[in-house]
Coordinates of C-alpha atoms and ligand atoms in Angstrom, one line a residue:
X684 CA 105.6 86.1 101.3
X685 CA 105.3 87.2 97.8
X686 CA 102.4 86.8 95.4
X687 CA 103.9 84.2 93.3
X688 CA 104.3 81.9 95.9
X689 CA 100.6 81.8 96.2
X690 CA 99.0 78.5 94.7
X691 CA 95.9 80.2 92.7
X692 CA 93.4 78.5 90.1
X693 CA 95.7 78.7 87.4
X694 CA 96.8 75.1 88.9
X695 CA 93.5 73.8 90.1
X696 CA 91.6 71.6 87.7
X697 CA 88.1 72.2 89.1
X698 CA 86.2 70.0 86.9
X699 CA 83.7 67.5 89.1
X700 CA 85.2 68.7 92.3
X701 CA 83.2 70.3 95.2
X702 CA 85.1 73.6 95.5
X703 CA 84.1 75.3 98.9
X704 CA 84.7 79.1 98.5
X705 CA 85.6 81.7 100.6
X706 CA 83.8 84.8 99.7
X707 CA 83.6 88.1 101.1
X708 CA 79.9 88.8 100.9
X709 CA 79.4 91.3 104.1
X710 CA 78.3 94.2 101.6
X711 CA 76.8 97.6 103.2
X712 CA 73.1 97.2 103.3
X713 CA 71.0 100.3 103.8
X714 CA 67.2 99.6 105.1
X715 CA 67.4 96.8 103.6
X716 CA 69.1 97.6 100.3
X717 CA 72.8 96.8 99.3
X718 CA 73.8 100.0 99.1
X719 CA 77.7 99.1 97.5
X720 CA 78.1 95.8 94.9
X721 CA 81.4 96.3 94.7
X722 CA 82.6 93.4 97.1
X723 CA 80.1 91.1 94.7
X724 CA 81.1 92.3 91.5
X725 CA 84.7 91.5 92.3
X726 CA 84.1 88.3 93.5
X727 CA 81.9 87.2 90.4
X728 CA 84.6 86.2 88.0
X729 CA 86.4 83.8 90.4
X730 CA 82.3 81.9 90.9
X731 CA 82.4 82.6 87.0
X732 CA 85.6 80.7 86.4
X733 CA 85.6 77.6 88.8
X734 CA 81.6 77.0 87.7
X735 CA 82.1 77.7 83.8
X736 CA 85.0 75.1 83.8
X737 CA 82.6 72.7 85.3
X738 CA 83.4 73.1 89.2
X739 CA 80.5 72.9 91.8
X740 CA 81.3 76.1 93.8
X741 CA 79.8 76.3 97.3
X742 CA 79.8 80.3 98.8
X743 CA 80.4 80.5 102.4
X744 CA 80.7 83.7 103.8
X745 CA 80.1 85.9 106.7
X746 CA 77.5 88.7 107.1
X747 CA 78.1 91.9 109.8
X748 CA 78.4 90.6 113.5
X749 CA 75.4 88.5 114.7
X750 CA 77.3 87.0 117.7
X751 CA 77.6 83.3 117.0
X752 CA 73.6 83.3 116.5
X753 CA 71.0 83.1 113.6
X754 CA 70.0 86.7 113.2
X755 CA 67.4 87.0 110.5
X756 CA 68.0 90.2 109.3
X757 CA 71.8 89.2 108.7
X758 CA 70.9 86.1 106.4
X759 CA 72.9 86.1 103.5
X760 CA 69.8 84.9 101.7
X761 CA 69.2 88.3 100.1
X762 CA 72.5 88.9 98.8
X763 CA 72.9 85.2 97.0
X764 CA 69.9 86.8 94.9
X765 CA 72.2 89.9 94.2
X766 CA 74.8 87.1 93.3
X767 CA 72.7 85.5 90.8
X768 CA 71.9 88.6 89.2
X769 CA 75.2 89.7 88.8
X770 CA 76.6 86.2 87.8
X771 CA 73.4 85.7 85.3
X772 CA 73.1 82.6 86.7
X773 CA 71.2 80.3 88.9
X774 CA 72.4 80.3 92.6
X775 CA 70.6 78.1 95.5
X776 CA 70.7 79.5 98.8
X777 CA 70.8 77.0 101.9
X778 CA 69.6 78.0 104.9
X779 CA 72.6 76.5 107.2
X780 CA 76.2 76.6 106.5
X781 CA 76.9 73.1 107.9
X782 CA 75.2 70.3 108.6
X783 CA 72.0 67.7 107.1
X784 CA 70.8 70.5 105.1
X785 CA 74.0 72.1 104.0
X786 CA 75.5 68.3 103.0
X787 CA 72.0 67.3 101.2
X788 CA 72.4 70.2 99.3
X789 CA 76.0 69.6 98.4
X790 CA 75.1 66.0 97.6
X791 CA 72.4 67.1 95.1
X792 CA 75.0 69.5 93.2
X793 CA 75.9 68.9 89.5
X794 CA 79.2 70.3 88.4
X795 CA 78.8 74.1 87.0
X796 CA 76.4 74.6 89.9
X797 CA 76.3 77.5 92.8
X798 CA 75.1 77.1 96.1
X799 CA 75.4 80.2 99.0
X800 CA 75.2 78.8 102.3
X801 CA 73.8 80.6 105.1
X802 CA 76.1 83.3 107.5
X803 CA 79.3 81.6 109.0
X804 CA 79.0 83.9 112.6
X805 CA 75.4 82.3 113.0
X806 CA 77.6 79.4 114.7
X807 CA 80.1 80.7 117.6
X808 CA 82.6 78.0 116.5
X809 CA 83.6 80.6 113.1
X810 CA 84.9 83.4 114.9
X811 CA 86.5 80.9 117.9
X812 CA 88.2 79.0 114.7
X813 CA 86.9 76.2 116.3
X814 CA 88.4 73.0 114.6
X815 CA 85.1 71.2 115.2
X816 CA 83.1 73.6 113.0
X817 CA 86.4 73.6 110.7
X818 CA 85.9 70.1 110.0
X819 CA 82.4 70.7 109.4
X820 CA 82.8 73.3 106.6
X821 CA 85.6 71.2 105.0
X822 CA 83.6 68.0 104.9
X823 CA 81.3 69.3 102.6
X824 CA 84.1 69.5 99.7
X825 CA 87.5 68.4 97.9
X826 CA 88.9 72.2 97.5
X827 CA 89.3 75.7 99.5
X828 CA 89.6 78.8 97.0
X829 CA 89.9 81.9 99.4
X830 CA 88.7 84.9 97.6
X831 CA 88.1 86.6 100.6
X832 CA 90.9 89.4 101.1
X833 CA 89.1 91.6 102.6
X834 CA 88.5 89.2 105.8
X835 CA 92.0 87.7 105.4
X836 CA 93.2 89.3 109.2
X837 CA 90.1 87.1 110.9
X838 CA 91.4 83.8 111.6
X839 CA 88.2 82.3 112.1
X840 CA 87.1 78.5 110.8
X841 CA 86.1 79.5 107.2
X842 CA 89.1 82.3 106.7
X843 CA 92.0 79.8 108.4
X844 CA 90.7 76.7 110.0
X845 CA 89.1 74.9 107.2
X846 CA 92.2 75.4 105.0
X847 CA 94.2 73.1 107.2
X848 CA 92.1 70.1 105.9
X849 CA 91.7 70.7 102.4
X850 CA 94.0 72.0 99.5
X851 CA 93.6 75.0 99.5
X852 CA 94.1 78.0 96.8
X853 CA 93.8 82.1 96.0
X854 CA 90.8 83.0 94.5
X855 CA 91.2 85.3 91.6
X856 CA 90.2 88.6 93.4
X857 CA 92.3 87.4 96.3
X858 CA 95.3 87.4 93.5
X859 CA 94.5 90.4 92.2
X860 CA 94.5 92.1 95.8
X861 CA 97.7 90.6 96.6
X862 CA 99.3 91.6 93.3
X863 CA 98.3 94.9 94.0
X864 CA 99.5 95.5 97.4
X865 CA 102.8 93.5 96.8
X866 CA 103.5 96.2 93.7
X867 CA 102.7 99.1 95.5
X868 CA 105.0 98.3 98.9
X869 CA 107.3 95.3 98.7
X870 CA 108.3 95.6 95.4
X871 CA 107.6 99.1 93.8
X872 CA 108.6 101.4 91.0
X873 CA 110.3 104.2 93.2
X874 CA 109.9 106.4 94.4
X875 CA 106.9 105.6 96.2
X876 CA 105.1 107.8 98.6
X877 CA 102.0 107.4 100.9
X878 CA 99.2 109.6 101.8
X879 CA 97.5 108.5 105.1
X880 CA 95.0 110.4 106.4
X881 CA 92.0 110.0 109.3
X882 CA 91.3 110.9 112.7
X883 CA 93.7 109.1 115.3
X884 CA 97.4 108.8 115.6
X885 CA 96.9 106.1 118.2
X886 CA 94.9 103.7 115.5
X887 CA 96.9 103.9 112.9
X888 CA 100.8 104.0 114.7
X889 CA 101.5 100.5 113.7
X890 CA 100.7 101.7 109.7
X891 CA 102.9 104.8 109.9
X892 CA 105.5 102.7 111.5
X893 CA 105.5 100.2 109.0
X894 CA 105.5 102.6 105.9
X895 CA 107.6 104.8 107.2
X896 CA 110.3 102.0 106.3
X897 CA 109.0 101.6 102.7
X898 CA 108.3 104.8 101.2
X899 CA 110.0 108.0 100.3
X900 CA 107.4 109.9 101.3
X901 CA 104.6 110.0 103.7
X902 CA 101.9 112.7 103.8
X903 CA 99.6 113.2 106.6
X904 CA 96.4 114.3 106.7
X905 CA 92.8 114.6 108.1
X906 CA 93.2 115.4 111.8
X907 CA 95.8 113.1 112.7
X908 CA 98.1 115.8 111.2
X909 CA 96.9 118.2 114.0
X910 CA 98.3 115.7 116.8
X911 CA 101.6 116.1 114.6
X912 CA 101.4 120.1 114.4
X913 CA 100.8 120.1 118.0
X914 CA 104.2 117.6 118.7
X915 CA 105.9 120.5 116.3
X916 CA 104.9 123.2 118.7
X917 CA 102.4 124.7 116.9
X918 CA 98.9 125.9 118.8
X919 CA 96.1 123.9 116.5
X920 CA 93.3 125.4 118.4
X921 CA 90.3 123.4 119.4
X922 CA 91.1 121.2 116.6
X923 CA 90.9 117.3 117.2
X924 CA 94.4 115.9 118.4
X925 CA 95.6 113.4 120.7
X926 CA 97.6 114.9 123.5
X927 CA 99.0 111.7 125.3
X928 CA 100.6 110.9 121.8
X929 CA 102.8 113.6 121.4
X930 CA 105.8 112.1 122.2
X931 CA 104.6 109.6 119.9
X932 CA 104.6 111.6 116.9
X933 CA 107.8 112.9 117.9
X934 CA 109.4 110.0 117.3
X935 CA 107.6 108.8 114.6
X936 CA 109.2 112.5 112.8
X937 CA 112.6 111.5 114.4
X938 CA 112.1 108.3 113.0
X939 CA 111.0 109.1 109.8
X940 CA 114.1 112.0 109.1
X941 CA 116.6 109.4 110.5
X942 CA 115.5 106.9 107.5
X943 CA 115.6 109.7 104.6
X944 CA 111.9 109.0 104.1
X945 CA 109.8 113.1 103.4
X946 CA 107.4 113.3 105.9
X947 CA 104.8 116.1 105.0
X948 CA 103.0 118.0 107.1
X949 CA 100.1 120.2 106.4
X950 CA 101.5 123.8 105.8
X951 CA 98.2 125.2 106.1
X952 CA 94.5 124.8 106.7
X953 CA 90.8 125.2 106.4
X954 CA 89.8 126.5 109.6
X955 CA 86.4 126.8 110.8
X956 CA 84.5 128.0 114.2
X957 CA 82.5 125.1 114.8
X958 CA 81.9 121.5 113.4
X959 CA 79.3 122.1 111.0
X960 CA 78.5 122.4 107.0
X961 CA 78.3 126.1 106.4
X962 CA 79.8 127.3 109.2
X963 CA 82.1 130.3 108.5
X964 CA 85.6 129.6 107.5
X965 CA 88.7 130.8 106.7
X966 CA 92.2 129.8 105.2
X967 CA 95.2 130.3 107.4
X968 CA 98.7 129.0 107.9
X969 CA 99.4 126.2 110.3
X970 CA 101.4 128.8 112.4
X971 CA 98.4 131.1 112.9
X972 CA 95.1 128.6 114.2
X973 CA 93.3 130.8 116.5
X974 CA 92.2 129.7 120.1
X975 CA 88.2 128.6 119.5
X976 CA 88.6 127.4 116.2
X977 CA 89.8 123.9 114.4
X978 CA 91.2 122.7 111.2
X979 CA 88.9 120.3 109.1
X980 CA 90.7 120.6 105.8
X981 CA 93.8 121.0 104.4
X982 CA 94.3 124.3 102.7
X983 CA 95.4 125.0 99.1
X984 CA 99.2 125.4 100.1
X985 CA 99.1 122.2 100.9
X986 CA 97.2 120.4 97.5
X987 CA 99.6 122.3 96.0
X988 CA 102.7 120.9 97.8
X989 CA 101.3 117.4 97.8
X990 CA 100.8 118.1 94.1
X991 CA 104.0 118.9 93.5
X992 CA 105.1 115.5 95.7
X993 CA 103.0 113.3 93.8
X994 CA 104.5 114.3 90.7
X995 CA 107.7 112.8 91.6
X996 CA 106.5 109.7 92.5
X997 CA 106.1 106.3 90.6
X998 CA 104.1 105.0 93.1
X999 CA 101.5 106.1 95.7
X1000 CA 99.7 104.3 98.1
X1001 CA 96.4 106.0 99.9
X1002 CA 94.7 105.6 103.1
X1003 CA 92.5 107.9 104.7
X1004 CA 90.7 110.9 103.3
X1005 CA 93.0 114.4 104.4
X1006 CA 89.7 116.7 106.0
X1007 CA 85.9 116.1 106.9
X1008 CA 85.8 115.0 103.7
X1009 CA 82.0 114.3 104.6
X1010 CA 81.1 117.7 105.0
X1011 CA 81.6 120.3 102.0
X1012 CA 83.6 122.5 101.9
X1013 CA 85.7 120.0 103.6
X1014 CA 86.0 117.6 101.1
X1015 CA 88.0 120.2 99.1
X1016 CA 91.7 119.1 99.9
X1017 CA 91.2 115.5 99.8
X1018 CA 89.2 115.8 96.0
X1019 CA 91.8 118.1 95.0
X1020 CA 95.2 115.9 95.9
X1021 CA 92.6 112.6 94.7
X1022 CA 92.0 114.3 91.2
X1023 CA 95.5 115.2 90.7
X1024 CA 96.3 111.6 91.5
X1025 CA 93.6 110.2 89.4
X1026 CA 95.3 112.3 86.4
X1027 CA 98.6 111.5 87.1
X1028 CA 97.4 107.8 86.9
X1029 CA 95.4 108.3 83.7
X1030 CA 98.5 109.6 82.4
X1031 CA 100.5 106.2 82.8
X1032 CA 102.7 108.9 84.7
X1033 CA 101.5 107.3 88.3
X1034 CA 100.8 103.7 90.0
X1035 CA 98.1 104.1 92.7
X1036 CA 96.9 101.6 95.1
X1037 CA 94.1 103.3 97.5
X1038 CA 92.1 100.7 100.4
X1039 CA 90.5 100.9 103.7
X1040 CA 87.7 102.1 105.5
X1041 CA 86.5 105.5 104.5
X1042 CA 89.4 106.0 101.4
X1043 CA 86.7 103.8 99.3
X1044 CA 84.0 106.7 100.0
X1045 CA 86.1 109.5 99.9
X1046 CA 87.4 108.8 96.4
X1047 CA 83.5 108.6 95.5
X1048 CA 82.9 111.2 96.6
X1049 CA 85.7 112.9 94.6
X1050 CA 84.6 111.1 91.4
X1051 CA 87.8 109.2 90.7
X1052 CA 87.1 105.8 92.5
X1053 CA 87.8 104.2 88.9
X1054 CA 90.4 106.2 87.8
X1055 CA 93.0 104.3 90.6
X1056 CA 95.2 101.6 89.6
X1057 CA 93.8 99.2 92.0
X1058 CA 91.2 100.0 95.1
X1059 CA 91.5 97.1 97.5
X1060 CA 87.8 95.9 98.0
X1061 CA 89.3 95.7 102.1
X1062 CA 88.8 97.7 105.0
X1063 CA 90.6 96.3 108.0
X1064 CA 92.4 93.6 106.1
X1065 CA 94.3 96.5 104.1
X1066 CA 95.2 98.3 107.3
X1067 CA 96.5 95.7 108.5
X1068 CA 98.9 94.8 105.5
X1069 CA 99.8 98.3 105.2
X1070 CA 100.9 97.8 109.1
X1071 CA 103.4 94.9 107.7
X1072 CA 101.1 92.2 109.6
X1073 CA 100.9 89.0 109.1
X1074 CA 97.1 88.2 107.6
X1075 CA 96.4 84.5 108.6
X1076 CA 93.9 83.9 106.0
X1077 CA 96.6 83.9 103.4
X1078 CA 99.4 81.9 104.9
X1079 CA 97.8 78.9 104.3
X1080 CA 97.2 79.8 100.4
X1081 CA 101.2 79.6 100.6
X1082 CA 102.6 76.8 97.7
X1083 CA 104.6 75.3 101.0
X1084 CA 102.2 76.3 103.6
X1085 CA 100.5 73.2 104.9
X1086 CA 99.8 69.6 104.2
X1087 CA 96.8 68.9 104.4
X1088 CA 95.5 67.6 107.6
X1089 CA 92.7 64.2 108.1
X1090 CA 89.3 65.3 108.9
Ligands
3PG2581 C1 85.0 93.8 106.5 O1 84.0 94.2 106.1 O2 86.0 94.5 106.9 C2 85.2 92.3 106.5 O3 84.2 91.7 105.9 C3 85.5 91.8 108.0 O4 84.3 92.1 108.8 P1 84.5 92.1 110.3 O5 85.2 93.4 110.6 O6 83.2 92.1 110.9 O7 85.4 91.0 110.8
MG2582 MG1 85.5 95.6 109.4

């Protein structure tokens, strides 16, 4: 399904109508401080757009994993005050996200107005996709705007069920994402390469699978790259790899030279004795890892190959930092290929489309987070697009996806 086939606001008059929107509002919260906006901020001009043109937008969202239960330290109530901060603007926060008090509040909306209702998973009919609780949330308006990518691969009742009763649309950051990802891998400037990095083979098959049939070239990194040293024959050492999935990477580089697409391998690393900051280390080729010690980084061969790689390409897609990018001086290779990316894209020269889990972090951390085409505000949504899933939370966005069905 491509992005144009998506029905977003530019067709949705929302004037007058009771707009319920699907928001991604689980944000990391430290000791009780959000400690990242950036799911909020993105989210803003969609509340921005359907209130300004006179739509009364009601927020439902989830908030981490309370079990189908009312867990009072997951109540979204402080993050609709973020909200309202960051829209300007008044927001009411109701403490139940379906029934008398959630409907009395809807009833006593004028248009332009904002309501946040309380945590979706306090009820254990959201994360069944009950049809009951479905019904519930769709009751309380005339229109669904998902703008919730980044839980688009739940189909719980507020990502999937409630859009089977009402007409339903992609919210703007949910077009943006979706504009993004279909540019980097279904229909890119060529050629495009990926750089996937993290810890496990076994988590992240499916993704390597999948790219390996879109992109020229596909770097690994981080210590999944070990488990592929070790399927070459090399000795990695006491570094972190997955023995039962040799065979598995085997194929995957059988796979991967049968299709024409570059797979790169580290060429060398940044070794040390132990898994700590400060530890001694030294620089070796992947051919020479001593027994007793482990590879956290790539080494500078290796930036300077994948520097070389990403110069060639038009596009690049990233996922998952390339070392212990958490413990200097492991960060090294993964803020040296991210900086040479980040200039490449500063340049015009590069289109780069970067999402998922710790990426977000790592290219923090390197200081070019802003300097990326697009960062997906997704964790395991992205992931799981990358792996050429299916996400139900946008199939029923889809111009021929559904009518809509009676409450
Ligand atoms: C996320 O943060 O990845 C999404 O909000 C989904 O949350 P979940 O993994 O708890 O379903
Ligand atoms: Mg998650």
């Amino acid at each position: 399904m491509t992005t144009r086939s998506f029905r977003t606001l530019d067709t949705l008059a929302p004037q007058g109508q009771k707009i319920l929107l699907r928001a991604d509002l689980n944000v990391p919260v430290r000791d009780g401080i959000i400690s990242d906006l950036t799911r909020i901020e993105r989210l803003a001009p969609t509340i921005k757009e359907l209130a300004d043109k006179g739509g009364r937008v009601i927020v439902v969202s989830h908030f981490d994993r309370p079990k189908g239960k009312p867990v009072p330290e997951m109540s979204l109530a402080p993050i609709s005050e973020a909200l309202a901060r960051i829209l300007g603007k008044k927001v009411t926060f109701v403490p139940d996200c379906i029934g008398p008090a959630a409907q009395d509040a809807v009833a006593a909306m004028k248009d332009g107005d904002v309501l946040v209702l309380e945590n979706t998973r306090f009820y254990p009919g959201e994360e069944k996709n009950d049809p009951e609780m479905a019904r519930a949330l769709a009751s309380l308006a005339d229109i669904y705007v998902n703008d919730a990518f980044s839980a688009a691969h739940r189909a719980h009742a507020s990502t999937e069920g409630v859009a089977h009763h009402l007409p339903s649309f992609a919210g703007r950051l949910m077009e943006m994402e979706l504009g993004a990802l279909e540019a980097a891998l279904e229909n890119p400037e060529r050629p495009v390469g990926a750089i996937v990095g993290g810890a496990k083979v076994s988590t992240k098959l499916d993704l390597l699978n999948n790219m390996l049939e879109k992109v020229d070239m596909l770097a690994v990194g981080g210590a999944m790259a070990n488990t592929f040293l070790a399927a070459q024959g090399f000795s990695v050492g006491k570094s972190l790899r997955e023995e039962e999935m040799l065979d598995t990477a085997r194929a995957i580089m059988a796979k991967a030279e049968g299709r024409g697409c570059d797979l790169v391998l580290p060429v060398d690393v940044v070794i040390a004795s132990d898994f700590m900051a400060g530890a001694p280390t030294e620089i070796v080729p992947v051919s020479e890892i001593p027994d007793g010690w482990m590879a956290l980084d790539i080494g500078p061969e290796t930036v300077a190959l994948l520097t070389e790689k990403l110069r060639k390409l038009k596009t690049l897609v990233w996922n998952g930092p390339l070392g212990v990018f958490e413990m200097p001086p492991f960060d090294t290779g993964t803020n040296a290929v991210a900086q040479e990316a980040a200039r490449l894209t500063k340049a015009g020269k590069l289109r780069t489309v970067a999402g998922g889990g710790d990426t977000v972090s790592a290219l923090r951390h390197a200081h070019v987070l802003h300097d990326m085409s697009y960062v997906s505000t997704a964790g395991g949504a992205f992931l799981e697009w990358l792996e050429g899933k299916v996400l139900p939370g946008i199939v029923m966005l889809g111009e021929t996806a559904h009518d809509v069905a009676p409450l």
